[in-house]
Coordinates of C-alpha atoms in Angstrom, one line a residue:
X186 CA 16.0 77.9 -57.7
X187 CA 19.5 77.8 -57.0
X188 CA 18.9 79.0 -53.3
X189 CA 16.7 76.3 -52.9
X190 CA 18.7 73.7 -54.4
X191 CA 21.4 74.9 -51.7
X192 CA 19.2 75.3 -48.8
X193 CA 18.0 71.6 -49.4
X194 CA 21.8 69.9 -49.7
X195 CA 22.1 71.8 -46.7
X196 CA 19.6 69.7 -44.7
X197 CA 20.6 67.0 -46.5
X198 CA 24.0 67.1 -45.5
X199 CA 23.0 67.8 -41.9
X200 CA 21.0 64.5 -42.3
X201 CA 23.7 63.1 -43.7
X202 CA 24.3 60.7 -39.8
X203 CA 20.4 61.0 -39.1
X204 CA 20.2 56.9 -38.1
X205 CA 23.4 57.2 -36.2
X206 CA 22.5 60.2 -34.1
X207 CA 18.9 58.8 -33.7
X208 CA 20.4 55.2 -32.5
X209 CA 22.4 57.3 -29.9
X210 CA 19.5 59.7 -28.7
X211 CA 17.1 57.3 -28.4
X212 CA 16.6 56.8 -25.2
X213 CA 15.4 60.4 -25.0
X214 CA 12.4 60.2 -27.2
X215 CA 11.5 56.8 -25.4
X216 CA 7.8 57.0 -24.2
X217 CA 8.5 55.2 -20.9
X218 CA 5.2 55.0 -20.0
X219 CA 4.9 51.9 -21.9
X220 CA 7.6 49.3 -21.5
X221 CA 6.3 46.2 -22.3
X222 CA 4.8 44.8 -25.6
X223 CA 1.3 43.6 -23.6
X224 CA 0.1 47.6 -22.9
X225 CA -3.9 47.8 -22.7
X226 CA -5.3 49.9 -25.2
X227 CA -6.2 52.6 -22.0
X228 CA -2.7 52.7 -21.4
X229 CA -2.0 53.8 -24.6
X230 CA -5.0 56.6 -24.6
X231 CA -3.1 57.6 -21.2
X232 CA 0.0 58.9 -23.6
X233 CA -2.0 60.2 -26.0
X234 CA -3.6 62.5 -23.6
X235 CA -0.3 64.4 -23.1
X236 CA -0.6 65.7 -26.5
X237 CA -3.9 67.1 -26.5
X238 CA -3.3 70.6 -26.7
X239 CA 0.0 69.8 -29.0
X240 CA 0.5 72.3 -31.6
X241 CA 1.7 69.9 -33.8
X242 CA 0.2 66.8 -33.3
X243 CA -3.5 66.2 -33.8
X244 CA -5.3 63.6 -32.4
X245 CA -8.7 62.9 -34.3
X246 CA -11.2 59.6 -33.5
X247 CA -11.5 57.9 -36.6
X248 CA -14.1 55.6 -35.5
X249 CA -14.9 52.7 -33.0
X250 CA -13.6 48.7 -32.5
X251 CA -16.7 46.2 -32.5
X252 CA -16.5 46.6 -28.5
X253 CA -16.9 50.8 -28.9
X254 CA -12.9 51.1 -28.1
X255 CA -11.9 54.6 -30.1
X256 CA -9.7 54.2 -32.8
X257 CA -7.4 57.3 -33.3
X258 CA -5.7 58.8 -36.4
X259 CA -3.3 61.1 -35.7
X260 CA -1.2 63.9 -37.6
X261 CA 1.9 64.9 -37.7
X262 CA 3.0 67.9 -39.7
X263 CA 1.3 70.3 -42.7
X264 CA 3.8 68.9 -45.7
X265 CA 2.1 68.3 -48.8
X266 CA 3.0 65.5 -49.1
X267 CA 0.7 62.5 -47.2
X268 CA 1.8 59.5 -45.7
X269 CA 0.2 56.8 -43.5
X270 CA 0.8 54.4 -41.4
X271 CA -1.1 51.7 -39.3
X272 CA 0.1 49.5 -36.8
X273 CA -1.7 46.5 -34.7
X274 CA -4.0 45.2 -37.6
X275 CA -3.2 42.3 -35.2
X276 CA -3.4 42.7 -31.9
X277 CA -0.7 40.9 -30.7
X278 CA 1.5 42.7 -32.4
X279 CA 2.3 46.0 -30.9
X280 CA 6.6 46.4 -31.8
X281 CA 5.6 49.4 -34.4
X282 CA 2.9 51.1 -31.7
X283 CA 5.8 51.9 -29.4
X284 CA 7.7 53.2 -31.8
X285 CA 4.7 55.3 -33.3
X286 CA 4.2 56.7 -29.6
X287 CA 8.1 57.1 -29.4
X288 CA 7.3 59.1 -32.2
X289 CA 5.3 61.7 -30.7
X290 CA 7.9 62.3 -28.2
X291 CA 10.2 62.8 -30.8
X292 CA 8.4 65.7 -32.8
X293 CA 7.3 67.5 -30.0
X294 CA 10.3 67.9 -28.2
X295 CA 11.2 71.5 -28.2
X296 CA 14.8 73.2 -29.1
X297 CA 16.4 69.3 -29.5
X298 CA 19.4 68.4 -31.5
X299 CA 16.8 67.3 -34.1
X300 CA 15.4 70.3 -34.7
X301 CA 16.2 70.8 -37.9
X302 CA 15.3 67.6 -39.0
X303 CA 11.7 68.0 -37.2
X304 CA 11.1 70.9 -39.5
X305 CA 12.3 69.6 -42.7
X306 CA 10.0 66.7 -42.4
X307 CA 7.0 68.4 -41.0
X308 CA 7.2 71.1 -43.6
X309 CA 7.1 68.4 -46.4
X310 CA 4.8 65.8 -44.9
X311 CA 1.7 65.0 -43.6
X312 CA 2.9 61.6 -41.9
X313 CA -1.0 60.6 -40.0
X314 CA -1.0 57.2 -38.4
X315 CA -3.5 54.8 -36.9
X316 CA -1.8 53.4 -33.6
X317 CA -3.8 50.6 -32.5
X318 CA -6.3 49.3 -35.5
X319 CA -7.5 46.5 -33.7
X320 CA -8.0 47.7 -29.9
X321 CA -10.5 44.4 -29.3
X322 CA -7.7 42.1 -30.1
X323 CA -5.0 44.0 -28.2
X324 CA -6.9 43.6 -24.8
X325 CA -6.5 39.9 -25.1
X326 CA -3.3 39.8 -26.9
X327 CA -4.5 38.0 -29.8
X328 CA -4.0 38.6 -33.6
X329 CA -7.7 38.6 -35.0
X330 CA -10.6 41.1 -33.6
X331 CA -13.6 40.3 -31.5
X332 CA -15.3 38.3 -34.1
X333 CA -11.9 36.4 -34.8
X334 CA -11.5 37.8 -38.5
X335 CA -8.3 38.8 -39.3
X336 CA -8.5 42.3 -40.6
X337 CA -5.9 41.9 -43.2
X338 CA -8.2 39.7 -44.8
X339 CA -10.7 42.2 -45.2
X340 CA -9.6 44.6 -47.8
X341 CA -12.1 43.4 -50.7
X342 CA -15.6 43.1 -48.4
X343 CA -14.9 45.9 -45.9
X344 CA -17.1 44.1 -43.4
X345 CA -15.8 45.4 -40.0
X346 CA -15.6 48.8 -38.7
X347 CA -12.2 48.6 -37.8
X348 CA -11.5 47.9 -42.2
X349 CA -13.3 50.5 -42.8
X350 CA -11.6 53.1 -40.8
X351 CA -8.7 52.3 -42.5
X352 CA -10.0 52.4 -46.2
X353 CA -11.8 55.5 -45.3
X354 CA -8.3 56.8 -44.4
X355 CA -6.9 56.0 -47.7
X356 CA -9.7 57.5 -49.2
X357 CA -9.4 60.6 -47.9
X358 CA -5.7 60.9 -48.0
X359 CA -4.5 59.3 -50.9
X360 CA -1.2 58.7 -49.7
X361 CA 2.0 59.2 -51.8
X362 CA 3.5 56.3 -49.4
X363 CA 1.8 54.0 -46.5
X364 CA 3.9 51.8 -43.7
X365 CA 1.9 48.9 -43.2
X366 CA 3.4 47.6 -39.8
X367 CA 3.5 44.1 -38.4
X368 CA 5.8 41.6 -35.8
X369 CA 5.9 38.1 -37.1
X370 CA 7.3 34.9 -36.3
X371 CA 10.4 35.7 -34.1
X372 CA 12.1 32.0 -35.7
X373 CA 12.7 33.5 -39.1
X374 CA 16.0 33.1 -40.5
X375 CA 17.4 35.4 -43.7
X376 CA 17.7 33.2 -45.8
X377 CA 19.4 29.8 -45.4
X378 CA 21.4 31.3 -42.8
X379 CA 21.6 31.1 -38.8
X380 CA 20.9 34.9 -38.9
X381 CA 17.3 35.6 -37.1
X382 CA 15.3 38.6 -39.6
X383 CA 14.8 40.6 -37.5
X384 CA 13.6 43.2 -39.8
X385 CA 11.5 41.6 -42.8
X386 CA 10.4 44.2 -45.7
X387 CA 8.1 43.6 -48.4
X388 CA 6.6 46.0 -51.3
X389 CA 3.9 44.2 -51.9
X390 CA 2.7 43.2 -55.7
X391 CA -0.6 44.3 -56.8
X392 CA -1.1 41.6 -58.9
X393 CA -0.6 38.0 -59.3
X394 CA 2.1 38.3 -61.9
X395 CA 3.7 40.3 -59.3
X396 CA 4.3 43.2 -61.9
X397 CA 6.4 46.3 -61.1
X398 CA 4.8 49.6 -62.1
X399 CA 6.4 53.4 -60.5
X400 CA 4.2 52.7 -57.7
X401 CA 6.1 49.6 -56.4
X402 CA 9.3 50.8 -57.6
X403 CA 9.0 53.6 -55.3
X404 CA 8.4 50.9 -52.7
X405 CA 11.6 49.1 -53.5
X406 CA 13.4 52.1 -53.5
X407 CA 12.8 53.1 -50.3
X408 CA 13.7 50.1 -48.7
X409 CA 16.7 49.4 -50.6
X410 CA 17.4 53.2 -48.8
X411 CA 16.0 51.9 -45.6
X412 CA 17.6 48.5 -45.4
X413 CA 21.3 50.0 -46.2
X414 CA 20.9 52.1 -42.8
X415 CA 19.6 49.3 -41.0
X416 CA 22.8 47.5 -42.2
X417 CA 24.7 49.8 -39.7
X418 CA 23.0 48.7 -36.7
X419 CA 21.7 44.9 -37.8
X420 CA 24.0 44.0 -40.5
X421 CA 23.1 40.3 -42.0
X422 CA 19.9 40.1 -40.0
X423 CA 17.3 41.9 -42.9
X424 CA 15.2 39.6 -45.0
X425 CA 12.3 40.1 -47.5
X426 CA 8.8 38.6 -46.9
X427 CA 7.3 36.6 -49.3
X428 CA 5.7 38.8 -52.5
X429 CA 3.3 36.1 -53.7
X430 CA -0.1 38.3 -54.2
X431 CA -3.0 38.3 -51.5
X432 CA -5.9 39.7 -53.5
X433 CA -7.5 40.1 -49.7
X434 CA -4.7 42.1 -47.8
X435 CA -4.7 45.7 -47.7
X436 CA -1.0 45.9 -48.4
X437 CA -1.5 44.8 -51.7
X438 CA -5.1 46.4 -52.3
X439 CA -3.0 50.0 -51.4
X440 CA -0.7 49.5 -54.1
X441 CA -3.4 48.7 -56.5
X442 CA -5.1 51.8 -55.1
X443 CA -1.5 53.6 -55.6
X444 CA 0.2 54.2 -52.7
X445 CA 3.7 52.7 -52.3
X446 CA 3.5 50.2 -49.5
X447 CA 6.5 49.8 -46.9
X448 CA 5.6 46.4 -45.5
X449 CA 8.0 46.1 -42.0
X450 CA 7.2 42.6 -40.1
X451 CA 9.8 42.7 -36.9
X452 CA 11.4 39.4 -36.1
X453 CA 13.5 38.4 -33.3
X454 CA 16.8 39.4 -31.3
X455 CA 17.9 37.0 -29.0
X456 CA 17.0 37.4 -25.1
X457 CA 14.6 40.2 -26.8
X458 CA 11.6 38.9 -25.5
X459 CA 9.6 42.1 -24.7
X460 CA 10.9 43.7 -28.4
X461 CA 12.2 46.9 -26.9
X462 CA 15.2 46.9 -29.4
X463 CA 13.3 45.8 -32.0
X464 CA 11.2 49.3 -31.2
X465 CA 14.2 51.5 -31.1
X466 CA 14.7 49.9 -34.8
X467 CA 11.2 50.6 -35.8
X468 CA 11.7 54.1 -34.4
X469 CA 14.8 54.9 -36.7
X470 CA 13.3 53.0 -39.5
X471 CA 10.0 55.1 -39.6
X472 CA 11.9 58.9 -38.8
X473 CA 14.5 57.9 -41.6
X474 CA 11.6 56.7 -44.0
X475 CA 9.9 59.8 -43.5
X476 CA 13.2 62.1 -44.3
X477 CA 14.3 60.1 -47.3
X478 CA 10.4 61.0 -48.6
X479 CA 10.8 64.5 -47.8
X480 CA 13.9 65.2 -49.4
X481 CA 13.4 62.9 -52.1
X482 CA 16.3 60.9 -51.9
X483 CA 14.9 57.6 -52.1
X484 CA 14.4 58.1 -55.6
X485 CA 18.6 57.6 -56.3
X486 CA 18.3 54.0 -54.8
X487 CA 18.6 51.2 -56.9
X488 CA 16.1 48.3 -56.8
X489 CA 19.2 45.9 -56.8
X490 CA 19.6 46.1 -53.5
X491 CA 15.6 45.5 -52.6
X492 CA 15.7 42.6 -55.2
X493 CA 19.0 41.1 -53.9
X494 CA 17.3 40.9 -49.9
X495 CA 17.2 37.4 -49.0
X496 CA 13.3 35.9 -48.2
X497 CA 13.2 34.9 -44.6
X498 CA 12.4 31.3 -43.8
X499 CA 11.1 29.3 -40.7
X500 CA 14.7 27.8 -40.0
X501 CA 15.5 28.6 -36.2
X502 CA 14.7 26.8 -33.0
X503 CA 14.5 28.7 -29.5
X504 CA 17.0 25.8 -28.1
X505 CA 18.9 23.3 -30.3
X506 CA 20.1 20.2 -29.4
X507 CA 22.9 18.3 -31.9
X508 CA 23.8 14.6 -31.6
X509 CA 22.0 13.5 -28.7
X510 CA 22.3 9.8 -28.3
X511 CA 19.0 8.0 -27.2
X512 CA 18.1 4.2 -26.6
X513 CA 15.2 2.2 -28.2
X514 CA 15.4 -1.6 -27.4
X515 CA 19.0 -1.9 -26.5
X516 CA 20.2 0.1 -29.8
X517 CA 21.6 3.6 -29.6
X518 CA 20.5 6.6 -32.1
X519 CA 21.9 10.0 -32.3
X520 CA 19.2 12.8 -33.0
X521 CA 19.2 16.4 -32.7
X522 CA 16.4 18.2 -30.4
X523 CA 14.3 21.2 -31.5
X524 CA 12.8 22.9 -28.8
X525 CA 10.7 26.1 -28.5
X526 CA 9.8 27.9 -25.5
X527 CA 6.1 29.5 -26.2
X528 CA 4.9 32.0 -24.7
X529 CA 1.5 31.9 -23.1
X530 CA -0.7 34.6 -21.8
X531 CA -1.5 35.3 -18.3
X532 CA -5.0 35.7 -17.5
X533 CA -4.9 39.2 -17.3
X534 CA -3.3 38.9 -20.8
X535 CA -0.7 41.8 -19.7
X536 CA 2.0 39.0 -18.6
X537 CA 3.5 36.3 -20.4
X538 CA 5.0 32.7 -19.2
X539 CA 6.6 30.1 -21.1
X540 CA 5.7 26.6 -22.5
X541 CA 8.7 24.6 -23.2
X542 CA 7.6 22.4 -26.2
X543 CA 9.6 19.7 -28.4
X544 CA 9.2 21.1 -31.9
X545 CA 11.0 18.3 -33.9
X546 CA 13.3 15.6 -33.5
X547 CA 15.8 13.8 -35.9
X548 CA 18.2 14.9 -38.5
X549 CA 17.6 19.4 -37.7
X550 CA 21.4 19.7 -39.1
X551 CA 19.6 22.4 -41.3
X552 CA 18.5 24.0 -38.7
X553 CA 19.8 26.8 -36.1
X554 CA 19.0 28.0 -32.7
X555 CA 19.2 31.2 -30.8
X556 CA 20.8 28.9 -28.3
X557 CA 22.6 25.6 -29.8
X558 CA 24.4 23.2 -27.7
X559 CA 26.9 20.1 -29.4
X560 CA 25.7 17.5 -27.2
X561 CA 28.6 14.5 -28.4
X562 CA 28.5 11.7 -26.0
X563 CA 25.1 12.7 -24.0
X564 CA 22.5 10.4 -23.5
X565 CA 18.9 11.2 -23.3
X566 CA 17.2 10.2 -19.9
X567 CA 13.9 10.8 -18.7
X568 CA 12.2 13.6 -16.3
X569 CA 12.0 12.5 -12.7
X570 CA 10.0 13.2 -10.0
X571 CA 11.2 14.1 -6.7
X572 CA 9.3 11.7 -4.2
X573 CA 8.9 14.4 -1.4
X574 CA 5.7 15.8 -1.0
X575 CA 5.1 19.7 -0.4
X576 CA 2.3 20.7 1.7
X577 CA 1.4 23.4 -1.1
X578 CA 3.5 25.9 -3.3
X579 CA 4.2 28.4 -0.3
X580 CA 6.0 25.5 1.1
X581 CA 8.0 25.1 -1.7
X582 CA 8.9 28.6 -2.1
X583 CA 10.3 28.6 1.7
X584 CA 13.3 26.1 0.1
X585 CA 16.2 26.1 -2.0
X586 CA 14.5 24.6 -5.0
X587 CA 18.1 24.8 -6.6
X588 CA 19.3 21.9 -4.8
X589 CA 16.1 19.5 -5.9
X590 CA 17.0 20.6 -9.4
X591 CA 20.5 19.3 -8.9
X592 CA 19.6 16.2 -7.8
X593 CA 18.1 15.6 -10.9
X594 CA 14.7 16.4 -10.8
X595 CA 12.6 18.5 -13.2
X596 CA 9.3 18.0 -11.0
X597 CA 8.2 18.1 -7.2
X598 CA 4.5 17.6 -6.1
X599 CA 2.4 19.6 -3.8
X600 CA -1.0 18.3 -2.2
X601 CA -2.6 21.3 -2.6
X602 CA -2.6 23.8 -5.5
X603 CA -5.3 27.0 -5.0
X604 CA -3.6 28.9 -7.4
X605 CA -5.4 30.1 -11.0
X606 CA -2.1 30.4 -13.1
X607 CA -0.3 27.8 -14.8
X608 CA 3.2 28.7 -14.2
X609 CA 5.5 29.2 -11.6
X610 CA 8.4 31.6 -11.1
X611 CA 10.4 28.7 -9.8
X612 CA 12.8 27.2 -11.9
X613 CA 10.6 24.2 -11.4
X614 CA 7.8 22.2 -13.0
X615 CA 5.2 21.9 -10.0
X616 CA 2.7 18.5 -10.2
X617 CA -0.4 18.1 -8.4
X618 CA 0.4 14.7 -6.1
X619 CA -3.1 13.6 -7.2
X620 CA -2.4 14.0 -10.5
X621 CA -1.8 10.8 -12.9
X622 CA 0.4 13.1 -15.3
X623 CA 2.2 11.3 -17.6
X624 CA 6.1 12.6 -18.5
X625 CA 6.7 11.7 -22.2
X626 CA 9.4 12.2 -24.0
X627 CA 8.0 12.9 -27.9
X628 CA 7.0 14.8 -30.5
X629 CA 5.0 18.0 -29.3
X630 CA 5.5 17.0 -25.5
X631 CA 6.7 19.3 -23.0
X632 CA 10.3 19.5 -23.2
X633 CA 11.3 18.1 -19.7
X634 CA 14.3 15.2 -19.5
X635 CA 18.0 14.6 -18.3
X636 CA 21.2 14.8 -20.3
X637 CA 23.8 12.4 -19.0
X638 CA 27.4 11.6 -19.9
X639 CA 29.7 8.3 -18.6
X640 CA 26.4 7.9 -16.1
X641 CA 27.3 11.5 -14.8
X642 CA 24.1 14.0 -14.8
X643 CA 25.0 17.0 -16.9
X644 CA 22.4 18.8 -17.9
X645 CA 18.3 19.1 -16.8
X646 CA 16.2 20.3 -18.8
X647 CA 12.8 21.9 -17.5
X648 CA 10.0 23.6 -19.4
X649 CA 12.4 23.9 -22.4
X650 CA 15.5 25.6 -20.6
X651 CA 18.5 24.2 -19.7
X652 CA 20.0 23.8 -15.9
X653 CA 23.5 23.3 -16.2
X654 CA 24.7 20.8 -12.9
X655 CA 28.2 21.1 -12.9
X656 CA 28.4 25.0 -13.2
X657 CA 24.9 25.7 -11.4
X658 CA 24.5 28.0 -14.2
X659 CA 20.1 28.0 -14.2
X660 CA 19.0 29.5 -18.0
X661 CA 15.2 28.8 -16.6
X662 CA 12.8 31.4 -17.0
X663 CA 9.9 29.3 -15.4
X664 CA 8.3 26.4 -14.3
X665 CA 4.4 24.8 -15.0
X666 CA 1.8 23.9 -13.0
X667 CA 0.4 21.0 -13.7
X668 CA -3.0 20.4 -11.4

């Protein structure tokens, strides 16, 4: 006993910097086979495939999508002790996939720093994960399944295969713990601060009185363990999701069923737009989870520091505006401008654009913005339209669009537009000349208009991003096409 005791404060101690070392050495467990968030469910079957003959991984089908796509649950280590974890329940949200496939790379590498580590866990865990739940929905990038349900309100009927490979998994397994991993909104705030959460927990209630039994405690213990490492790396930007019981959602339905749930929904990070950090987070999130349940320190934590996690809230803008000053019938007003620049699938569904929309207008002084601009003494003017006509987009693309921009002008027109996309890569908006498009500034417009100051133009902004005239510095990821 006592050479056991010693032998396991030994590992411990070697663990003792595991998040540090892991933020450091990422980049060499890295599968960089996939590096943006809109991979095809083949591509991911591609990295599989490496491990195949894998000693220690096993790869097992668990079943099929509605569209026959195979659904894989896969195992890591011979540990008595199980744990599982499913990721893409929705489809467009595939943060926690990379990190499951960095994953791989991590436990198979052979004669790494981490060695030690690998076989501590692996020796006291069973960690088996489902990758990709919802394959149907990740081909078109959407949250619900071919039949538009959302899975994570299927826990009670069980009506769709893809719910009831995942039951069947917590059948058979039982899990002492389960991850249940998700990306949401990336305009949370913690709290009622500017911060973005970028990392939201949850241990999910089981009940509507939101009761805490061992089960759930265990839950809050281990992120009260998880979020203090975190706090080296993202400090102030961990919230809590909202605990109010969903008798539907498997996250709760597994805690009833007794397995302490780890909900992780991954936010934002500014400029982050493909979520690559927010991977490597999910990476050391999931390897440290896994070691704190292996060598059983979770079980010190207190559930103070779970409890005392503020609850994200829906308080940030992509772009915010302060003290505009517009003109209604002679009189001025000052208002502040919330814009948000959404992104829209291309038709392939493996590239994104943006759609520069105005979210809200008026008193946002509660508000915050990954970008915020105090804009004192400017006055709102509306979009213009350059009057020269293109022959068609390769025309325009043979010019210095810069110097249109400059001039004021957020739109040109072509005669002829052929192409099937709605976006351009010019920092542009392009118009149809035969089009009888109307530029409004409102509510839920497209967020296209002038900022001026003492009749000077300082600022244009197209599609939701701001030119800036007197620096010619261009924040514009891309223009529209409007036909």
């Amino acid at each position: 006993l006592i050479l056991y005791s010693l032998t396991n404060l030994t590992v411990m101690v070697a663990q003792n910097n595991l998040s540090q070392r892991l933020y450091e050495s990422y980049s060499d467990f890295k599968e960089n086979e996939i590096i943006n968030k809109r991979f095809s469910h083949q591509e991911m079957m591609n990295v599989l495939e490496k491990y195949k003959k894998s000693d220690l991984i096993k790869i097992n089908n668990a079943g099929y999508s509605i569209e026959g796509r195979e659904i894989k649950l896969i195992r890591i280590g011979t540990g008595p002790i199980n744990v599982l974890a499913w990721s893409q329940m929705h489809g467009d949200e595939s943060t926690a996939t990379m990190a499951l496939l960095d994953m791989l790379k991590f436990f198979d590498s052979k004669n790494n720093e981490f060695s030690e580590v690998i076989d501590f866990i692996i020796s006291n865990i069973s960690f088996y994960f489902i990758p990709m739940l919802n394959p149907d929905g990740t081909e078109q990038f959407t949250r619900r399944n071919e039949m538009d349900i959302d899975l994570n309100r299927d826990a009670l009927r069980l009506q769709f295969p893809e719910s009831k490979i995942l039951k069947s998994a917590q059948d058979s397994l039982n899990p002492l713990f389960s991850f249940n991993l998700h990306d949401q909104n990336t305009r949370y705030t913690v709290g009622d601060s500017y911060k973005v959460a970028t990392i939201s927990f949850l241990a999910p209630a089981f009940n509507f009185e939101k009761d805490i039994n061992e089960v759930r405690e265990n839950s809050m213990k281990l992120i009260s363990f998880l979020k203090k490492e975190l706090d080296h790396f993202i400090p102030g930007h961990i919230a809590k999701y909202s605990d109010d019981f969903e008798p539907r959602a498997f996250g709760d339905n597994f805690v009833k069923w007794g397995s302490s749930v780890i909900l992780i929904e991954s936010g934002g990070w500014k400029n982050n737009y493909e979520k690559q950090f927010l991977r490597k987070i999910n990476f050391i999130t999931l390897i440290g989870g896994l070691n704190s349940i292996a060598n059983n320190s979770y079980l010190e934590e207190s559930t103070d520091v779970y409890t005392e996690i503020p609850e994200n809230q829906k308080k940030l803008f992509d772009l915010l505006l302060r003290n505009v000053t517009v003109s209604k019938n002679n009189i001025d007003y000052k208002i502040d401008i919330g814009i948000n620049q959404n992104e829209k699938g291309t038709f392939d569904k493996r590239e994104f654009y943006f759609d520069g929309r105005i979210e809200d207008i008026g008193d946002l002084s509660t508000f915050y913005g990954f970008d915020e601009l105090d804009c004192q003494g400017m006055r709102l003017e509306p979009a213009k339209v350059s009057s020269k006509i293109f022959k068609d987009i390769y025309d325009l693309i043979k010019i210095d669009v810069i110097n249109i921009i400059t001039e004021g002008y957020s739109f040109v027109m072509v005669d002829s537009i052929s192409s099937d996309e709605n976006f351009t890569n010019l920092p542009i908006n392009i118009l149809n000349s035969k089009s009888e498009y109307k530029i409004d500034f409102g509510l839920n417009e497209a967020a296209n208009f002038n900022l001026t100051q003492n009749d000077e133009l300082i600022l244009i902004c197209v599609n939701g991003f701001l030119f800036d005239v007197r620096s010619q510095k261009n924040n514009i990821k891309n223009g529209k096409i409007i036909k």
